[in-house]
Amino acid sequence: MSGAALAALAAVLRFWWSNAAVAGVLISAIGAFLSVAALVADILRGDADQLPRSADADRRRAADALAEAVHEQWAAEARLRRLQDPVPIEVRWAPADRRLADHTENIRRPHPLPAPREAGAESVEDVPGPVAALPGRRLVVLGGTGAGKSVFAMRFVLGRLAARRRGGAVPVIFPLAGWDPWQAGLRDWLSDRLATDYPPLAAPADERRTLARALLDTGLVLPVLDGFDELARAAYGEAVRRLNAELDVDLPLLVTSRPGAWAEAVAEGDVLTAAEVVELLPLDLAQAGAHLERTARPLHTADGTRATVWTPVLREFAERPDSPPARALASPLMVSLARAVYGDGSGDPSELLRRERFATVAAVEEHLLGAFVPASFADSGPRAAAAAQRRLALLARSLHQRDTRLLAWWELDSMVPRALRVYAPGLLSMAVLSALVLPVTLARAAGELAGVQDTLSVIATLFGQTLGFAFGAARLLPPAASPPDRRFLARQLLVTVSVSALLWAGFAWADDLRFGFRFGSVTDGWVPDLLGGCLFSLLFTVFFGMAGLPRRPVPLSLPWTGAAGRAAARALGTALLLGGVIAAGTALSARSGDPWTAVVGTTCAGAGTALMVSGARRAGHEGLYPAGAGRVARRFAAGVVRGTAAALLLGVTACTAAGLTAAGVTVLASRSPAHPAGRPIDGWRFTESDGVRTATTSRPLRGTLLLPGGGGRPVAYPEGTRPPDCTIPLLHHRRCLPFTARHTTFESRQGAVVVRLDLTGKASGATPPPSTVAYAANLRSVLPRTARGWLTRGPARGVLERILPPLVAGGVLVGVVGGCVCGVYRALSVPSDIMRAAGPGSSLRTDRTASFTRGGVVALLAAAVSAPVVALPGDWGGLASVGTQLWLPLGTAALALSAWGRFTVARVWLAVTGRLPWRLMSFLEDAHRRGVLRRSGACFEFRHQRLQSHLAGSGSQGHDAPGTANRARGPRDSSDPASPAEPSPPRP
């Protein structure tokens, strides 16, 4: 197929090289034909290679994908935290108060817990492995802030995954801070959180439940409930009762909590059935000192003995073990921070010996938390370290305000002011549109493509477009990334019809529609241009809303799966790129006088480049259910059928309501005109005979005639204005000619007015007949105001007939184009598997490629659908202007509303205001390499919750008494430096 396409392309270049406009359009047609042919071939291949799977197989496949995501997340975190560099901090444990655990005979022990080695204490490193191997084990781990609970939970998960077989249960860490036991059942909350954090699991498993709930119900998820103490204090007892009532006793379970919170829960509720309870012990000074000495850089001493920067400090601590710095090092979190701040020799830990500065343990902890980021960026210089501290503090405050720990690049627009967040996508769409039109000679492009009267009209139109875009993005897009239901479509229809009627009422009030309406006509002032631009861009968001594009878009993946799919994308991209470059090149080299050739060529080249890039790279993980052959084509076909039906209903209904409203306002605004017949006014003579009214002048009248060809009536434009789209590829007879009329006569029958021009002079190429009858509405400005009402006086039905038909026809065009947009979105909008993404940067690049591909295909298909309308003989109602103006903004709007588009807006705003750097992702990746941030799928997280709280200006909240409820703090405090502060998977 690609060979045939190249042969056809060569033929086009050979025989139509002299007419680059025709060549450019035919090149685009070849690309569109290739797309359709590929879709047909895709459908014919079908899904014969895909064997049916049982529900159990689907669940186990999903569990394996979940296990892969969880393992990648926590294994990477263990490496980043240098757990084995050289060894983890040795944290001991001991059995907790027996009154906090179930009866010994109720605890199911296929194998006993490891026996303590020394005085009832055992290393925590010996616990997760044996516990992970026990299929019926339930365990509650208690410990204070920074005691090591999170490292225990993380190593338990990794140990359990190491012992897991394919299709087995998957340990998943759930931060309990977001659970309200009084409002939601535990299973319901777990399934909702699982579906939120791992979006592929939100897919339906059957008619009753999601895949996440199915995994929970079938025992394929092993909950690790982290941070019981983060629940509201009043809910402790109810939470334990929920755990006992909703989780099977045979289901392995791990719960972490502070001791005081668990004691209250047992006193108010009950013990956790069949659960053992252990407590993590604080580090003693010898343990902390040994680890700090072992990880610090050796120093050369005069006597040749081995020493580090910590040697004299630890000797002083040993003499004063009750000093605040010595007691602060009882927490593994503080030991790890101390290692990071002083271990490389750039800092001197002897400053911790200053008693007046570090009089309390809290002062020591705040100092280590505050010094961690500057120490991590110390090799970049003082200014860079200070800038990094300021930027990370800004990000921490944003996360703190949104009550989350996940730093997702597609959610950074929440840091932008709301007004700009709503309005900016429209500005971005206009900017991309301007970049595409830039290759055209600016003066010619402004005249050919805009067709407006003056600079004020340009500004009003652009402002109206961005305003309508902002309103549509805020009100006409669904809240979630899913196919809209009937209720949403009904609401969208109601809002669109209401807003369209309101805008057209204003349009009719500000503009004179008594002569009739035609797309591309001259308006009276800037207000109609403002309202028209608003309505025009509102249509874009209607299309995207029907296609299911959400208000807060999530990252996209690539729809091509397998080598064959990627090869087809590359072949189609190559054909489009080659054709687009040639078409644009010939236009820019002045071989074609048609600006549309350059625009079409530039769009083809952009879409082709995006297709080639998308075909050259894998989409990462294929997701839980990779698309088989034919799936993309069937999704496109289903989207076109459903989208066209919905768009036709909405477009025709809204445009009909708009036409009726405009006609009604026009009739109401019309006053009984004075009868000017028989008396001259400003050089005009008025007569009425046999029901025909005329207004005649002998003054020369200059302007431009748009000759649409195909037997259509010419359209006259007054001097100072230029018709839109004077030339369109393939329409050889369409052209614009300047004219000078010796005599001008307006003729009216029943309020329908035409203008008769007696022309003089000649134009290059051809001339219209000496007496030409033209569309009169654009020349109404040359008439006296009293004459306008007199000429258009007639029945109200006549006003309706002159306004409504073009709008209804436009509604039909809207429906057809909207159906294509829905089909493209249905076929190409494949959400990214963010829970198994290689990283945030990879997710961003994939979404950018997918967004450009989608925007280019949307634009080209909209152009292909509009082409028959543009080619209609006579250009009835000015629909050619709608067709040429519609397709390109659709592609740029699709790009602006993508996750990458919104990220671009946020990135530019944050960089311009000096809050974050221009190379934002590079900065975040650098912070990750330095250990300040960690990756969680496609998101970043701060390494410690206490570090995030400290940077956000809420570090003191980390010292609350055990069990204190503090929901504003978000997920629980970090319990260990060598582990993730709060293990939480990514969410969209």
mmCIF file of C-alpha atoms in Angstrom, residues 664-966:
data_model
loop_
_atom_site.group_PDB
_atom_site.id
_atom_site.type_symbol
_atom_site.label_atom_id
_atom_site.label_comp_id
_atom_site.label_asym_id
_atom_site.label_seq_id
_atom_site.Cartn_x
_atom_site.Cartn_y
_atom_site.Cartn_z
ATOM 1 C CA GLY A 664 -37.220 36.995 16.374
ATOM 2 C CA VAL A 665 -34.808 39.620 17.671
ATOM 3 C CA THR A 666 -34.430 41.069 14.173
ATOM 4 C CA VAL A 667 -38.194 41.394 13.780
ATOM 5 C CA LEU A 668 -38.630 42.917 17.226
ATOM 6 C CA ALA A 669 -35.793 45.373 16.656
ATOM 7 C CA SER A 670 -37.226 46.509 13.312
ATOM 8 C CA ARG A 671 -39.203 49.713 13.492
ATOM 9 C CA SER A 672 -41.857 50.912 11.098
ATOM 10 C CA PRO A 673 -39.720 52.676 8.496
ATOM 11 C CA ALA A 674 -40.438 56.088 7.058
ATOM 12 C CA HIS A 675 -41.472 56.105 3.398
ATOM 13 C CA PRO A 676 -38.608 57.745 1.472
ATOM 14 C CA ALA A 677 -40.146 57.170 -1.970
ATOM 15 C CA GLY A 678 -40.165 60.236 -4.160
ATOM 16 C CA ARG A 679 -37.513 62.236 -2.306
ATOM 17 C CA PRO A 680 -33.714 61.975 -2.630
ATOM 18 C CA ILE A 681 -31.528 61.299 0.422
ATOM 19 C CA ASP A 682 -27.719 61.657 0.222
ATOM 20 C CA GLY A 683 -27.736 61.151 -3.524
ATOM 21 C CA TRP A 684 -30.130 58.180 -3.444
ATOM 22 C CA ARG A 685 -33.468 58.093 -5.237
ATOM 23 C CA PHE A 686 -36.257 55.806 -3.979
ATOM 24 C CA THR A 687 -39.170 54.456 -5.967
ATOM 25 C CA GLU A 688 -41.872 51.835 -5.455
ATOM 26 C CA SER A 689 -43.869 50.248 -8.270
ATOM 27 C CA ASP A 690 -45.841 46.988 -8.483
ATOM 28 C CA GLY A 691 -44.509 45.826 -5.114
ATOM 29 C CA VAL A 692 -40.885 46.418 -6.097
ATOM 30 C CA ARG A 693 -38.925 48.984 -4.119
ATOM 31 C CA THR A 694 -35.714 50.423 -5.516
ATOM 32 C CA ALA A 695 -32.927 52.618 -4.246
ATOM 33 C CA THR A 696 -30.648 54.028 -6.952
ATOM 34 C CA THR A 697 -27.538 56.188 -6.967
ATOM 35 C CA SER A 698 -25.241 57.402 -9.731
ATOM 36 C CA ARG A 699 -22.309 57.970 -7.425
ATOM 37 C CA PRO A 700 -19.385 55.646 -8.137
ATOM 38 C CA LEU A 701 -19.295 52.672 -5.791
ATOM 39 C CA ARG A 702 -16.084 50.700 -5.349
ATOM 40 C CA GLY A 703 -15.514 47.329 -3.747
ATOM 41 C CA THR A 704 -14.737 43.672 -4.429
ATOM 42 C CA LEU A 705 -16.869 40.958 -5.982
ATOM 43 C CA LEU A 706 -16.538 37.366 -4.818
ATOM 44 C CA LEU A 707 -17.411 35.156 -7.797
ATOM 45 C CA PRO A 708 -18.100 31.710 -6.286
ATOM 46 C CA GLY A 709 -18.515 29.977 -9.635
ATOM 47 C CA GLY A 710 -20.875 27.139 -10.350
ATOM 48 C CA GLY A 711 -23.677 29.515 -11.250
ATOM 49 C CA GLY A 712 -23.735 31.097 -7.795
ATOM 50 C CA ARG A 713 -24.720 34.706 -7.306
ATOM 51 C CA PRO A 714 -21.749 37.053 -6.814
ATOM 52 C CA VAL A 715 -21.255 38.516 -3.363
ATOM 53 C CA ALA A 716 -20.385 42.218 -3.194
ATOM 54 C CA TYR A 717 -18.062 43.644 -0.533
ATOM 55 C CA PRO A 718 -17.612 47.386 0.015
ATOM 56 C CA GLU A 719 -14.324 49.161 -0.357
ATOM 57 C CA GLY A 720 -12.018 48.569 2.614
ATOM 58 C CA THR A 721 -13.026 44.951 3.138
ATOM 59 C CA ARG A 722 -11.850 41.766 1.476
ATOM 60 C CA PRO A 723 -13.853 38.591 0.969
ATOM 61 C CA PRO A 724 -12.626 35.488 2.769
ATOM 62 C CA ASP A 725 -11.180 32.593 0.767
ATOM 63 C CA CYS A 726 -10.943 34.261 -2.616
ATOM 64 C CA THR A 727 -9.182 31.166 -3.917
ATOM 65 C CA ILE A 728 -9.681 27.600 -2.783
ATOM 66 C CA PRO A 729 -7.806 24.622 -4.278
ATOM 67 C CA LEU A 730 -9.808 22.630 -6.867
ATOM 68 C CA LEU A 731 -12.332 25.492 -7.261
ATOM 69 C CA HIS A 732 -10.840 27.010 -10.412
ATOM 70 C CA HIS A 733 -13.716 29.401 -11.101
ATOM 71 C CA ARG A 734 -13.736 30.983 -7.647
ATOM 72 C CA ARG A 735 -12.026 34.375 -7.593
ATOM 73 C CA CYS A 736 -12.287 37.936 -6.321
ATOM 74 C CA LEU A 737 -12.389 40.952 -8.618
ATOM 75 C CA PRO A 738 -12.338 44.670 -7.764
ATOM 76 C CA PHE A 739 -15.187 46.641 -9.217
ATOM 77 C CA THR A 740 -16.355 50.200 -9.779
ATOM 78 C CA ALA A 741 -20.094 50.667 -10.315
ATOM 79 C CA ARG A 742 -21.341 53.696 -12.275
ATOM 80 C CA HIS A 743 -24.915 53.040 -11.178
ATOM 81 C CA THR A 744 -26.002 51.042 -8.164
ATOM 82 C CA THR A 745 -29.570 49.874 -7.662
ATOM 83 C CA PHE A 746 -30.971 47.990 -4.667
ATOM 84 C CA GLU A 747 -34.130 46.066 -5.563
ATOM 85 C CA SER A 748 -36.526 44.652 -2.954
ATOM 86 C CA ARG A 749 -39.415 42.213 -3.312
ATOM 87 C CA GLN A 750 -41.266 41.284 -0.098
ATOM 88 C CA GLY A 751 -38.181 42.425 1.897
ATOM 89 C CA ALA A 752 -35.687 40.282 -0.076
ATOM 90 C CA VAL A 753 -33.025 42.664 -1.393
ATOM 91 C CA VAL A 754 -30.473 42.261 -4.172
ATOM 92 C CA VAL A 755 -28.114 44.827 -5.646
ATOM 93 C CA ARG A 756 -27.619 45.522 -9.348
ATOM 94 C CA LEU A 757 -24.212 46.944 -10.272
ATOM 95 C CA ASP A 758 -23.490 48.647 -13.606
ATOM 96 C CA LEU A 759 -19.739 48.054 -13.816
ATOM 97 C CA THR A 760 -16.900 49.819 -15.570
ATOM 98 C CA GLY A 761 -13.282 48.921 -16.005
ATOM 99 C CA LYS A 762 -11.577 45.565 -16.403
ATOM 100 C CA ALA A 763 -9.870 43.184 -14.034
ATOM 101 C CA SER A 764 -7.034 40.924 -14.913
ATOM 102 C CA GLY A 765 -8.077 37.528 -16.133
ATOM 103 C CA ALA A 766 -11.831 38.044 -16.556
ATOM 104 C CA THR A 767 -14.620 40.494 -15.885
ATOM 105 C CA PRO A 768 -18.161 39.982 -14.644
ATOM 106 C CA PRO A 769 -21.053 41.016 -16.907
ATOM 107 C CA PRO A 770 -21.548 44.795 -17.295
ATOM 108 C CA SER A 771 -24.754 44.551 -15.232
ATOM 109 C CA THR A 772 -24.277 42.199 -12.297
ATOM 110 C CA VAL A 773 -26.854 41.179 -9.691
ATOM 111 C CA ALA A 774 -25.102 40.475 -6.409
ATOM 112 C CA TYR A 775 -25.811 39.588 -2.780
ATOM 113 C CA ALA A 776 -26.646 42.912 -1.168
ATOM 114 C CA ALA A 777 -26.238 42.488 2.597
ATOM 115 C CA ASN A 778 -22.560 43.481 2.688
ATOM 116 C CA LEU A 779 -23.299 46.783 0.884
ATOM 117 C CA ARG A 780 -26.003 47.916 3.307
ATOM 118 C CA SER A 781 -23.551 50.359 4.887
ATOM 119 C CA VAL A 782 -23.694 52.568 1.751
ATOM 120 C CA LEU A 783 -27.458 53.055 2.175
ATOM 121 C CA PRO A 784 -29.043 55.694 4.391
ATOM 122 C CA ARG A 785 -30.310 54.125 7.612
ATOM 123 C CA THR A 786 -33.917 55.006 6.920
ATOM 124 C CA ALA A 787 -33.695 53.266 3.559
ATOM 125 C CA ARG A 788 -32.552 49.960 5.061
ATOM 126 C CA GLY A 789 -35.778 49.409 6.954
ATOM 127 C CA TRP A 790 -37.878 50.557 4.010
ATOM 128 C CA LEU A 791 -36.195 48.143 1.601
ATOM 129 C CA THR A 792 -36.374 45.134 3.965
ATOM 130 C CA ARG A 793 -39.964 45.754 5.042
ATOM 131 C CA GLY A 794 -41.977 42.584 4.579
ATOM 132 C CA PRO A 795 -43.554 39.660 6.403
ATOM 133 C CA ALA A 796 -41.738 38.142 9.399
ATOM 134 C CA ARG A 797 -41.626 34.860 7.543
ATOM 135 C CA GLY A 798 -39.340 36.498 4.989
ATOM 136 C CA VAL A 799 -36.824 37.436 7.708
ATOM 137 C CA LEU A 800 -36.904 33.856 8.938
ATOM 138 C CA GLU A 801 -36.330 32.513 5.427
ATOM 139 C CA ARG A 802 -33.320 34.762 4.951
ATOM 140 C CA ILE A 803 -31.685 33.844 8.284
ATOM 141 C CA LEU A 804 -32.621 30.280 9.241
ATOM 142 C CA PRO A 805 -31.590 28.089 6.223
ATOM 143 C CA PRO A 806 -27.839 28.898 6.289
ATOM 144 C CA LEU A 807 -27.740 28.270 10.034
ATOM 145 C CA VAL A 808 -29.508 24.916 9.747
ATOM 146 C CA ALA A 809 -27.130 23.914 6.962
ATOM 147 C CA GLY A 810 -24.259 24.938 9.218
ATOM 148 C CA GLY A 811 -25.720 22.725 11.938
ATOM 149 C CA VAL A 812 -25.650 19.760 9.553
ATOM 150 C CA LEU A 813 -22.007 20.473 8.745
ATOM 151 C CA VAL A 814 -21.299 20.720 12.461
ATOM 152 C CA GLY A 815 -22.869 17.305 12.983
ATOM 153 C CA VAL A 816 -20.841 15.599 10.272
ATOM 154 C CA VAL A 817 -17.535 17.157 11.347
ATOM 155 C CA GLY A 818 -18.355 16.436 14.992
ATOM 156 C CA GLY A 819 -18.873 12.783 14.145
ATOM 157 C CA CYS A 820 -15.379 12.574 12.650
ATOM 158 C CA VAL A 821 -13.895 14.237 15.726
ATOM 159 C CA CYS A 822 -15.651 11.702 17.956
ATOM 160 C CA GLY A 823 -14.356 8.851 15.816
ATOM 161 C CA VAL A 824 -10.768 10.041 15.979
ATOM 162 C CA TYR A 825 -10.949 10.535 19.731
ATOM 163 C CA ARG A 826 -12.554 7.158 20.244
ATOM 164 C CA ALA A 827 -9.838 5.453 18.187
ATOM 165 C CA LEU A 828 -6.720 7.359 19.273
ATOM 166 C CA SER A 829 -7.468 8.391 22.870
ATOM 167 C CA VAL A 830 -5.848 5.511 24.732
ATOM 168 C CA PRO A 831 -5.100 6.434 28.380
ATOM 169 C CA SER A 832 -1.519 5.852 29.424
ATOM 170 C CA ASP A 833 -0.792 3.078 31.908
ATOM 171 C CA ILE A 834 0.629 5.530 34.437
ATOM 172 C CA MET A 835 1.002 2.902 37.146
ATOM 173 C CA ARG A 836 3.634 1.070 35.053
ATOM 174 C CA ALA A 837 5.116 4.047 33.222
ATOM 175 C CA ALA A 838 8.883 4.127 32.851
ATOM 176 C CA GLY A 839 8.896 7.550 34.455
ATOM 177 C CA PRO A 840 7.288 11.003 34.346
ATOM 178 C CA GLY A 841 9.481 12.163 31.460
ATOM 179 C CA SER A 842 8.607 9.157 29.328
ATOM 180 C CA SER A 843 4.917 9.632 30.075
ATOM 181 C CA LEU A 844 5.116 13.311 29.054
ATOM 182 C CA ARG A 845 6.899 12.546 25.773
ATOM 183 C CA THR A 846 4.420 9.826 24.869
ATOM 184 C CA ASP A 847 1.461 12.093 25.617
ATOM 185 C CA ARG A 848 2.962 14.884 23.539
ATOM 186 C CA THR A 849 3.443 12.569 20.555
ATOM 187 C CA ALA A 850 -0.047 11.119 20.941
ATOM 188 C CA SER A 851 -1.576 14.605 21.260
ATOM 189 C CA PHE A 852 0.128 15.912 18.122
ATOM 190 C CA THR A 853 -0.914 12.782 16.247
ATOM 191 C CA ARG A 854 -4.494 13.130 17.393
ATOM 192 C CA GLY A 855 -4.644 16.857 16.625
ATOM 193 C CA GLY A 856 -3.201 16.391 13.131
ATOM 194 C CA VAL A 857 -5.546 13.541 12.250
ATOM 195 C CA VAL A 858 -8.525 15.518 13.586
ATOM 196 C CA ALA A 859 -7.616 18.494 11.390
ATOM 197 C CA LEU A 860 -7.077 16.442 8.241
ATOM 198 C CA LEU A 861 -10.259 14.404 8.621
ATOM 199 C CA ALA A 862 -12.269 17.556 9.332
ATOM 200 C CA ALA A 863 -10.780 19.056 6.160
ATOM 201 C CA ALA A 864 -11.708 15.924 4.200
ATOM 202 C CA VAL A 865 -15.287 16.075 5.474
ATOM 203 C CA SER A 866 -15.542 19.805 4.760
ATOM 204 C CA ALA A 867 -14.149 19.463 1.221
ATOM 205 C CA PRO A 868 -17.468 18.359 -0.392
ATOM 206 C CA VAL A 869 -19.230 21.266 1.302
ATOM 207 C CA VAL A 870 -16.596 23.698 0.085
ATOM 208 C CA ALA A 871 -16.940 22.301 -3.443
ATOM 209 C CA LEU A 872 -20.733 22.729 -3.563
ATOM 210 C CA PRO A 873 -21.680 24.723 -6.695
ATOM 211 C CA GLY A 874 -22.468 28.340 -6.004
ATOM 212 C CA ASP A 875 -21.220 28.422 -2.388
ATOM 213 C CA TRP A 876 -24.772 28.545 -1.031
ATOM 214 C CA GLY A 877 -25.060 30.413 2.263
ATOM 215 C CA GLY A 878 -21.299 30.955 2.503
ATOM 216 C CA LEU A 879 -20.756 27.399 3.765
ATOM 217 C CA ALA A 880 -17.405 27.306 1.983
ATOM 218 C CA SER A 881 -16.180 29.875 4.498
ATOM 219 C CA VAL A 882 -17.284 27.637 7.366
ATOM 220 C CA GLY A 883 -15.562 24.620 5.870
ATOM 221 C CA THR A 884 -12.254 26.393 5.331
ATOM 222 C CA GLN A 885 -12.288 28.038 8.754
ATOM 223 C CA LEU A 886 -13.316 24.953 10.744
ATOM 224 C CA TRP A 887 -10.783 22.222 10.158
ATOM 225 C CA LEU A 888 -7.496 23.791 11.230
ATOM 226 C CA PRO A 889 -8.663 25.259 14.584
ATOM 227 C CA LEU A 890 -10.130 21.861 15.444
ATOM 228 C CA GLY A 891 -6.642 20.337 15.378
ATOM 229 C CA THR A 892 -5.045 23.114 17.419
ATOM 230 C CA ALA A 893 -7.913 23.022 19.934
ATOM 231 C CA ALA A 894 -7.455 19.276 20.343
ATOM 232 C CA LEU A 895 -3.810 19.913 21.128
ATOM 233 C CA ALA A 896 -4.552 22.713 23.593
ATOM 234 C CA LEU A 897 -7.037 20.584 25.558
ATOM 235 C CA SER A 898 -4.640 17.653 25.968
ATOM 236 C CA ALA A 899 -2.693 16.919 29.133
ATOM 237 C CA TRP A 900 0.471 18.146 27.400
ATOM 238 C CA GLY A 901 -1.283 21.376 26.380
ATOM 239 C CA ARG A 902 -2.380 22.152 29.921
ATOM 240 C CA PHE A 903 1.082 21.275 31.235
ATOM 241 C CA THR A 904 2.598 23.664 28.697
ATOM 242 C CA VAL A 905 0.369 26.472 29.920
ATOM 243 C CA ALA A 906 1.317 25.776 33.549
ATOM 244 C CA ARG A 907 5.001 25.479 32.710
ATOM 245 C CA VAL A 908 5.096 28.791 30.841
ATOM 246 C CA TRP A 909 3.168 30.622 33.562
ATOM 247 C CA LEU A 910 5.320 29.257 36.392
ATOM 248 C CA ALA A 911 8.506 30.054 34.483
ATOM 249 C CA VAL A 912 7.447 33.566 33.450
ATOM 250 C CA THR A 913 6.519 34.397 37.048
ATOM 251 C CA GLY A 914 9.886 33.044 38.236
ATOM 252 C CA ARG A 915 8.398 30.357 40.451
ATOM 253 C CA LEU A 916 9.794 27.317 38.626
ATOM 254 C CA PRO A 917 12.476 26.882 35.943
ATOM 255 C CA TRP A 918 11.774 26.668 32.232
ATOM 256 C CA ARG A 919 13.239 23.169 32.096
ATOM 257 C CA LEU A 920 10.879 21.931 34.754
ATOM 258 C CA MET A 921 11.060 18.194 34.055
ATOM 259 C CA SER A 922 14.863 18.335 34.013
ATOM 260 C CA PHE A 923 14.793 20.021 37.410
ATOM 261 C CA LEU A 924 12.459 17.366 38.829
ATOM 262 C CA GLU A 925 14.575 14.567 37.383
ATOM 263 C CA ASP A 926 17.651 16.171 38.944
ATOM 264 C CA ALA A 927 15.892 16.308 42.310
ATOM 265 C CA HIS A 928 15.051 12.645 41.884
ATOM 266 C CA ARG A 929 18.666 11.722 41.131
ATOM 267 C CA ARG A 930 19.745 13.570 44.253
ATOM 268 C CA GLY A 931 17.293 11.632 46.415
ATOM 269 C CA VAL A 932 14.932 14.501 47.263
ATOM 270 C CA LEU A 933 12.126 13.135 45.101
ATOM 271 C CA ARG A 934 11.259 9.616 44.148
ATOM 272 C CA ARG A 935 9.375 8.221 41.194
ATOM 273 C CA SER A 936 6.011 6.582 41.553
ATOM 274 C CA GLY A 937 5.025 5.418 38.093
ATOM 275 C CA ALA A 938 4.402 8.554 36.023
ATOM 276 C CA CYS A 939 4.518 10.779 39.130
ATOM 277 C CA PHE A 940 7.101 12.151 41.518
ATOM 278 C CA GLU A 941 6.819 12.157 45.306
ATOM 279 C CA PHE A 942 8.892 13.744 48.034
ATOM 280 C CA ARG A 943 11.196 11.228 49.627
ATOM 281 C CA HIS A 944 9.709 11.750 53.100
ATOM 282 C CA GLN A 945 6.326 13.006 54.189
ATOM 283 C CA ARG A 946 8.043 14.940 56.969
ATOM 284 C CA LEU A 947 10.314 16.548 54.393
ATOM 285 C CA GLN A 948 7.267 17.617 52.361
ATOM 286 C CA SER A 949 5.574 18.940 55.486
ATOM 287 C CA HIS A 950 8.695 20.843 56.506
ATOM 288 C CA LEU A 951 9.117 22.422 53.068
ATOM 289 C CA ALA A 952 5.440 23.308 53.004
ATOM 290 C CA GLY A 953 5.828 25.200 56.267
ATOM 291 C CA SER A 954 3.965 22.593 58.293
ATOM 292 C CA GLY A 955 6.823 20.603 59.695
ATOM 293 C CA SER A 956 5.613 21.024 63.244
ATOM 294 C CA GLN A 957 2.621 18.891 62.448
ATOM 295 C CA GLY A 958 4.909 15.909 62.361
ATOM 296 C CA HIS A 959 5.318 16.118 66.158
ATOM 297 C CA ASP A 960 1.705 15.609 67.114
ATOM 298 C CA ALA A 961 0.992 13.165 69.855
ATOM 299 C CA PRO A 962 0.231 9.634 68.721
ATOM 300 C CA GLY A 963 -3.250 9.294 67.375
ATOM 301 C CA THR A 964 -3.831 12.992 66.732
ATOM 302 C CA ALA A 965 -6.061 13.341 63.705
ATOM 303 C CA ASN A 966 -4.804 15.816 61.189
#
